[in-house]
Amino acid sequence: MPKDHGIGASSKRREDVRFLTGRGRYTDDINLYGQAYVHFLRSDVAHGTLNGIDTSEAEGMPGVIRIFTGKDFEGVGGLPCGWQVTDKHGNPMQEPGHPILAQGKVRHVGDPIAAVVAETAAQARSAAEAIAVDIHELPAVIDMRKALEPGAPKVHDDLDSNLCYDWGFVEENKGAVDEAFSKAAHVTTLELVNNRLAPNAMEPRVAVGDYAAGTDDSTLYTTSQNPHVIRLLMGAFVLGIPEHKLRVVAPDVGGGFGSKIFHYAEEAFCTFAAKQLKRPVKWTCSRSEAFISDAHGRDHVTKIELALDADNNFMAIRTDTCANMGAYLSTFAPSVPTWLHGTLMAGNYKTPLIYVNVKAVFTNTVPVDAYRGAGRPEATFQLERLIDKAARELGVDPVELRRQNFITEFPYATPVAVEYDTGDYHATMDKLLIMIDRDGFDARAAKSKEAGKLRGLGINCYIEACGIAPSALVGQLGARAGLYESATVRVNATGGIVVMTGSHSHGQGHETSFAQVVADMIGIPEAQIEIVHGDTANTPMGMGTYGSRSIAVGGSAMVRATEKIISKAKKIAAHLMEASDSDIELKDGQFTVAGTDKSVAWGDVTLAAYVPHNYPLTELEPGLEETAFYDPNNFTYPAGAYACEVEVDPETGKVKICSFAAADDFGNVINPMIVSGQVHGGLAQGIGQALLENVSYDADGQLLSASYMDYAMPRADDLPFYQVDHSCVTPCTHNPLGVKGCGEAGAIGSPPAVVNAVIDALHRGGMTHVGHIDMPLTSARVWTAMQG
Amino acid sequence: MYNFEFAKPTTIADAVEALGHEEAQALGGGQTLLPTMKQRLAAPATLVSLNAIPEMIGVCLNDAGEVCIGGATTHAMVVREAAAHYPALAALASHIGDPAVRNRGTIGGSLANNDPSACYPAAALASGATIKTNTRDIAADDYFQGMFETALNDGEIITEVRFPVPQTANYQKFVQPASRFALVGVFVAQFADGVRVAVTGASSDGVFRWTEAEAALSGDFSKSAVDGLSVPSGSMISDLHGSGDYRAHLVKVMTGRAVAAAG
Ligand SMILES: Cc1cc2nc3c(=O)[nH]c(=O)nc-3n(C[C@H](O)[C@H](O)[C@H](O)COP(=O)(O)OP(=O)(O)OC[C@H]3O[C@@H](n4cnc5c(N)ncnc54)[C@H](O)[C@@H]3O)c2cc1C
């Protein structure tokens, strides 16, 4: 029977009460007394020298308080990059400055040039229109390969070239990999693009800066996935505000998908300007502005090769990727195509030799950084498309080719530096094949054919490294931060509990699922537990939510803190019952002395902790509050098998998704309903990437897909009813809950299934010349590919 | 958005007068105009709403058997009230935008705007409709004059659109995946005296009649009649959603489908 509360129960999301009834409190709902508004004047050219900014007319416009330009930020730090990648020669990456407002040059459409603070948002915007900017336009570099050509215009004049780094992984393996290729019985090669995406969280970014002159305290309200990280980066590197004088609040946040991890110029601006002007300063991003100021995702161009022996065993993989950084290094940008991508190139397969080369490139485009999956979708897409192509070339069943090469023994150390603790890839594949009725495919295909449609089936596996991340390891890899998580469990006198977590929920449902864990551990109702997050003033230093890390890392910290609570509570209970604490058992919120009928309730113990009349004061402090920090000793490795069935209209190239099935192994599952929801959302984004979404620039760096008129977001009727399953469980071996994380899987695993299915459909329709089609597989692209 | 004055007349005469003022502009459903104003790309001094003029709202049949639709009639009302008289037209209206757009947007606004990807222009042109304004009647063949260009003069408003009802008709819309306007839309209408085929979404000259198809279909109203034809791709729109060649191809496919569906 399914559980009705605690771990494993599909408890209803308590946060939805406020989200679904319009009672959420988002950053834009925060309005402070005396608040002014800022409007950013942004570059409308991709590349140019900033000769002059004339603000004289604008300054006289109604309501204008002050106009800031790059000059006002000389002496203020630029936006820092949180990860330093070392190139294949052992040199640090090229790291350009990233000013809050453009200094000397503009480098992408959307680069902020000036900031007008006025009494109203409309006045600020009107004044911004009156600013005269003298820009000498320069040739822009948009295409990565062209950006790397000798003599290409440089995005940053003070760097040697547009190459951020040339990364080889594992460089020492390169010789052996090349040798394996020279001996291979078969080599499959694929060139592909991983299309650039705009993250499009439902809530655009907002920042409100506030300054208390009486105490010299600064506060920033912002749409962030990690308020402590913003406090650290902005306080220490940009504005020079010590952390005890800076509070960052990320209240209800309407989706992030990675784009709200990073520290952005607008946040620093509002905090800075509030102090300068002694007034709160607010910025609300418009959707149009989001397209040119939120960090984009993906944008890789890759050549990948697979060497197989005569028995179809994978011998070696070699990849060559160009990864777009955009015009500046966003906070974690350098890590995405390297440590979050190269380390996943083994996939679910025991390929002994792998070499990954990544050239990160500066272009005159919006910065690119982590977006749901971050690096892992890129790795999965290449590998799973490649294996499909290999199976086709070899004339073998793509599922069998995968199965033959599955890793089956754990722990498994890949040749790309990670160690999978556990998994069972046959189990998820078995499950998937049952879910999709593979045997019935031919009959379904025949039916489609009668209707004039080509049906195709695409299957793939995926693996991801989540639960980010062991601090010592990432430190060696160039991270300039630790990646532990924290929790404080505060038990009140009457037994209610407040958990203050360093994780941040922006749609994931932590307020529900985290409460389930603590309720389960103590044996009290979930309603007695409140989860608090998002405010540096009342939560312990935490690293926030991304990389499917919250339950695996944040949840583990909470478990550790709760264990400390239980341990202390048992001591108090032992005192109350005049027993030894080693004899105390806690079940269903009752402490009993083992083997007796003596018991005290949870509430008796919590009351005694705060009203310590009868209390072991000589041995224990009163109160019941514990904090734990948890640093994982490995990543977690969720994995699974996905399948997509499509119908292609041969006359128009239009792709319809008929069904999509996902069999995931997330380890133990806290709330199956929430997990299914996470998978659904990820699948929508993955299918969106595969069929619809594309950030498109013209050769001059103008953004062509600058609104929803041209940037196609998936809608409900673009998507099928999903079949999702997470009943295959190999618990994580190194965290207390045995959990792996589920936030990104859907987005990571789904694009190759869709593309594999379309290619399958075309081949079944006789169009065997179509080796690959780059995403998104719009009807126009599919039709064009079909023409040969 | 900049500040503006707002007028809500209740008669056509008052509306015309209000539109005589400097920088006054008609407001239909605002589904095109308001987003443009929000982006500060349009800044009328006065908006003259046409939504409170009873004589401009509604669907009826006139003595000639034409479906007459008031210029300020919403798409949603056309869906409901034209269905019995002209099902293909009601079906077209039912696929414009989303419910919010259909409940606000108007036929007059759509035809006045003449977006090259809009749906109504194809229906009006294929039906040989008459665009009635406060001053004159304009035949659809004379009305559409290129992308966003029409025969309307400044301050002239569409008060009614009269659609002759064909024996059979169908509109096939192949959507642009982001905007869901027509990447290519083809309206085929078969009248006793011949077939008219109007194409939207495809051409950089805006909605046009595909006369070769009309000739072929007037002789043989079947899908195969257009098989041998081809649409020149020269003047076709080529953009991030599809090449001119693709659009030209779709024109033919959608025409065939419209014929098949019209039966
Ligand atoms: C999300 C979305 C999706 C859409 N999808 C589609 C689609 O799939 N197919 C499609 O065809 N359209 C689509 N549209 C456009 C929609 O049909 C609009 O209703 C239409 O383009 C404009 O009509 P309106 O009444 O809103 O005009 P408004 O926006 O009010 O006005 C548009 C222009 O016409 C003028 N005008 C308005 N009424 C009159 C009149 N009676 N006489 C003279 N001039 C007038 C105005 O001054 C203005 O210049 C979509 C719009 C949106 C917002």
Tab-separated table of C-alpha atoms in Angstrom, chain A residues 7-172:
chain	number	residue	atom	x	y	z
A	7	ILE	CA	9.163	9.152	3.259
A	8	GLY	CA	7.603	7.530	0.200
A	9	ALA	CA	4.235	9.242	0.447
A	10	SER	CA	2.814	11.447	-2.308
A	11	SER	CA	2.010	14.214	0.128
A	12	LYS	CA	0.312	17.170	-1.524
A	13	ARG	CA	2.595	20.138	-2.108
A	14	ARG	CA	1.806	22.506	0.726
A	15	GLU	CA	3.401	25.454	-1.083
A	16	ASP	CA	0.857	25.117	-3.853
A	17	VAL	CA	-1.794	26.582	-1.608
A	18	ARG	CA	-0.161	29.975	-1.924
A	19	PHE	CA	1.179	29.511	-5.447
A	20	LEU	CA	-2.146	28.450	-6.910
A	21	THR	CA	-4.238	31.032	-5.124
A	22	GLY	CA	-2.132	34.046	-6.020
A	23	ARG	CA	-0.728	34.431	-2.531
A	24	GLY	CA	2.913	33.729	-3.267
A	25	ARG	CA	5.371	36.415	-2.298
A	26	TYR	CA	7.760	36.901	-5.163
A	27	THR	CA	10.489	39.497	-5.372
A	28	ASP	CA	8.335	41.745	-7.522
A	29	ASP	CA	5.714	41.691	-4.755
A	30	ILE	CA	8.220	43.406	-2.485
A	31	ASN	CA	7.840	47.168	-2.500
A	32	LEU	CA	9.714	49.258	0.020
A	33	TYR	CA	8.983	52.708	1.338
A	34	GLY	CA	10.623	55.355	-0.821
A	35	GLN	CA	11.533	52.880	-3.530
A	36	ALA	CA	12.990	54.143	-6.806
A	37	TYR	CA	13.117	52.227	-10.079
A	38	VAL	CA	15.972	51.514	-12.426
A	39	HIS	CA	15.856	51.007	-16.154
A	40	PHE	CA	18.922	49.697	-17.950
A	41	LEU	CA	19.846	51.130	-21.296
A	42	ARG	CA	21.235	48.163	-23.192
A	43	SER	CA	23.366	47.917	-26.255
A	44	ASP	CA	21.466	47.311	-29.478
A	45	VAL	CA	24.634	46.362	-31.315
A	46	ALA	CA	26.656	43.229	-30.734
A	47	HIS	CA	30.099	44.779	-30.691
A	48	GLY	CA	31.309	48.318	-30.577
A	49	THR	CA	33.551	50.903	-29.011
A	50	LEU	CA	31.785	53.156	-26.585
A	51	ASN	CA	32.920	56.644	-27.588
A	52	GLY	CA	30.637	58.618	-25.377
A	53	ILE	CA	27.422	58.654	-23.413
A	54	ASP	CA	25.537	61.934	-23.244
A	55	THR	CA	23.053	61.883	-20.401
A	56	SER	CA	22.462	65.637	-20.216
A	57	GLU	CA	18.996	65.628	-21.753
A	58	ALA	CA	17.918	62.554	-19.841
A	59	GLU	CA	19.013	64.028	-16.529
A	60	GLY	CA	16.497	66.820	-16.908
A	61	MET	CA	13.589	64.462	-17.583
A	62	PRO	CA	10.742	64.144	-15.073
A	63	GLY	CA	11.384	61.950	-12.079
A	64	VAL	CA	15.033	61.229	-12.829
A	65	ILE	CA	17.069	60.769	-9.660
A	66	ARG	CA	20.416	59.784	-11.051
A	67	ILE	CA	21.941	58.200	-14.124
A	68	PHE	CA	24.833	55.799	-13.708
A	69	THR	CA	27.313	54.726	-16.360
A	70	GLY	CA	30.420	52.550	-16.415
A	71	LYS	CA	32.429	55.453	-14.996
A	72	ASP	CA	30.534	55.202	-11.705
A	73	PHE	CA	31.844	51.672	-11.333
A	74	GLU	CA	35.520	52.327	-11.824
A	75	GLY	CA	37.069	51.037	-8.640
A	76	VAL	CA	34.111	48.725	-8.012
A	77	GLY	CA	34.786	45.049	-8.680
A	78	GLY	CA	33.461	43.340	-11.775
A	79	LEU	CA	31.296	40.241	-11.739
A	80	PRO	CA	33.460	37.315	-10.614
A	81	CYS	CA	33.718	33.921	-12.247
A	82	GLY	CA	33.332	31.069	-9.786
A	83	TRP	CA	35.307	28.412	-11.604
A	84	GLN	CA	38.791	28.432	-13.084
A	85	VAL	CA	39.457	25.780	-15.686
A	86	THR	CA	43.044	24.794	-16.437
A	87	ASP	CA	43.776	24.121	-20.076
A	88	LYS	CA	45.508	21.102	-21.572
A	89	HIS	CA	48.892	22.763	-21.240
A	90	GLY	CA	48.353	23.415	-17.539
A	91	ASN	CA	47.620	27.115	-17.966
A	92	PRO	CA	44.660	28.905	-16.422
A	93	MET	CA	41.811	29.902	-18.729
A	94	GLN	CA	41.690	33.423	-20.150
A	95	GLU	CA	39.458	35.365	-17.813
A	96	PRO	CA	38.229	38.757	-18.978
A	97	GLY	CA	36.729	41.447	-16.770
A	98	HIS	CA	32.956	41.745	-16.547
A	99	PRO	CA	31.953	45.264	-15.527
A	100	ILE	CA	28.573	46.043	-13.978
A	101	LEU	CA	27.967	48.642	-16.693
A	102	ALA	CA	29.914	48.597	-19.965
A	103	GLN	CA	33.305	50.244	-19.882
A	104	GLY	CA	34.981	51.155	-23.156
A	105	LYS	CA	33.169	48.579	-25.254
A	106	VAL	CA	29.855	46.805	-25.651
A	107	ARG	CA	30.119	43.103	-26.344
A	108	HIS	CA	26.648	41.754	-26.981
A	109	VAL	CA	23.162	42.955	-27.738
A	110	GLY	CA	21.812	43.537	-24.250
A	111	ASP	CA	25.085	44.586	-22.619
A	112	PRO	CA	24.037	47.274	-20.111
A	113	ILE	CA	25.441	50.720	-20.897
A	114	ALA	CA	23.677	53.023	-18.455
A	115	ALA	CA	21.223	52.762	-15.602
A	116	VAL	CA	18.599	55.390	-15.005
A	117	VAL	CA	17.102	55.593	-11.536
A	118	ALA	CA	13.826	57.485	-11.380
A	119	GLU	CA	10.707	57.838	-9.294
A	120	THR	CA	8.744	55.463	-11.520
A	121	ALA	CA	9.672	52.674	-13.882
A	122	ALA	CA	8.054	54.497	-16.818
A	123	GLN	CA	10.031	57.676	-16.088
A	124	ALA	CA	13.253	55.694	-15.888
A	125	ARG	CA	12.499	54.110	-19.238
A	126	SER	CA	11.614	57.421	-20.880
A	127	ALA	CA	14.818	59.008	-19.653
A	128	ALA	CA	16.850	56.038	-20.862
A	129	GLU	CA	15.440	56.651	-24.339
A	130	ALA	CA	16.781	60.187	-24.175
A	131	ILE	CA	20.366	59.128	-23.525
A	132	ALA	CA	22.568	59.623	-26.571
A	133	VAL	CA	25.138	56.864	-26.942
A	134	ASP	CA	27.972	57.172	-29.417
A	135	ILE	CA	29.032	53.667	-30.381
A	136	HIS	CA	31.515	52.899	-33.105
A	137	GLU	CA	30.252	49.561	-34.334
A	138	LEU	CA	32.850	46.830	-34.776
A	139	PRO	CA	32.567	43.569	-36.703
A	140	ALA	CA	30.987	40.954	-34.449
A	141	VAL	CA	32.066	37.350	-33.953
A	142	ILE	CA	29.060	35.062	-33.624
A	143	ASP	CA	30.084	31.744	-35.141
A	144	MET	CA	32.475	29.898	-32.821
A	145	ARG	CA	34.689	28.415	-35.491
A	146	LYS	CA	35.090	31.810	-37.129
A	147	ALA	CA	35.837	33.350	-33.742
A	148	LEU	CA	38.806	30.998	-33.429
A	149	GLU	CA	40.269	31.829	-36.829
A	150	PRO	CA	43.467	33.851	-36.744
A	151	GLY	CA	42.751	37.521	-37.200
A	152	ALA	CA	39.141	37.257	-36.063
A	153	PRO	CA	37.836	40.360	-34.281
A	154	LYS	CA	38.480	39.998	-30.562
A	155	VAL	CA	35.646	40.205	-28.061
A	156	HIS	CA	38.170	41.262	-25.415
A	157	ASP	CA	41.065	43.321	-26.716
A	158	ASP	CA	43.217	42.556	-23.672
A	159	LEU	CA	43.071	38.777	-24.255
A	160	ASP	CA	45.278	36.909	-26.711
A	161	SER	CA	42.340	35.591	-28.711
A	162	ASN	CA	38.718	34.504	-28.379
A	163	LEU	CA	39.810	31.164	-26.940
A	164	CYS	CA	38.945	30.934	-23.246
A	165	TYR	CA	40.587	27.557	-22.869
A	166	ASP	CA	41.502	24.430	-24.801
A	167	TRP	CA	40.768	21.600	-22.421
A	168	GLY	CA	41.930	18.016	-22.860
A	169	PHE	CA	40.425	15.293	-20.750
A	170	VAL	CA	42.090	13.074	-19.859
A	171	GLU	CA	45.084	14.502	-21.694
A	172	GLU	CA	47.265	11.545	-20.704
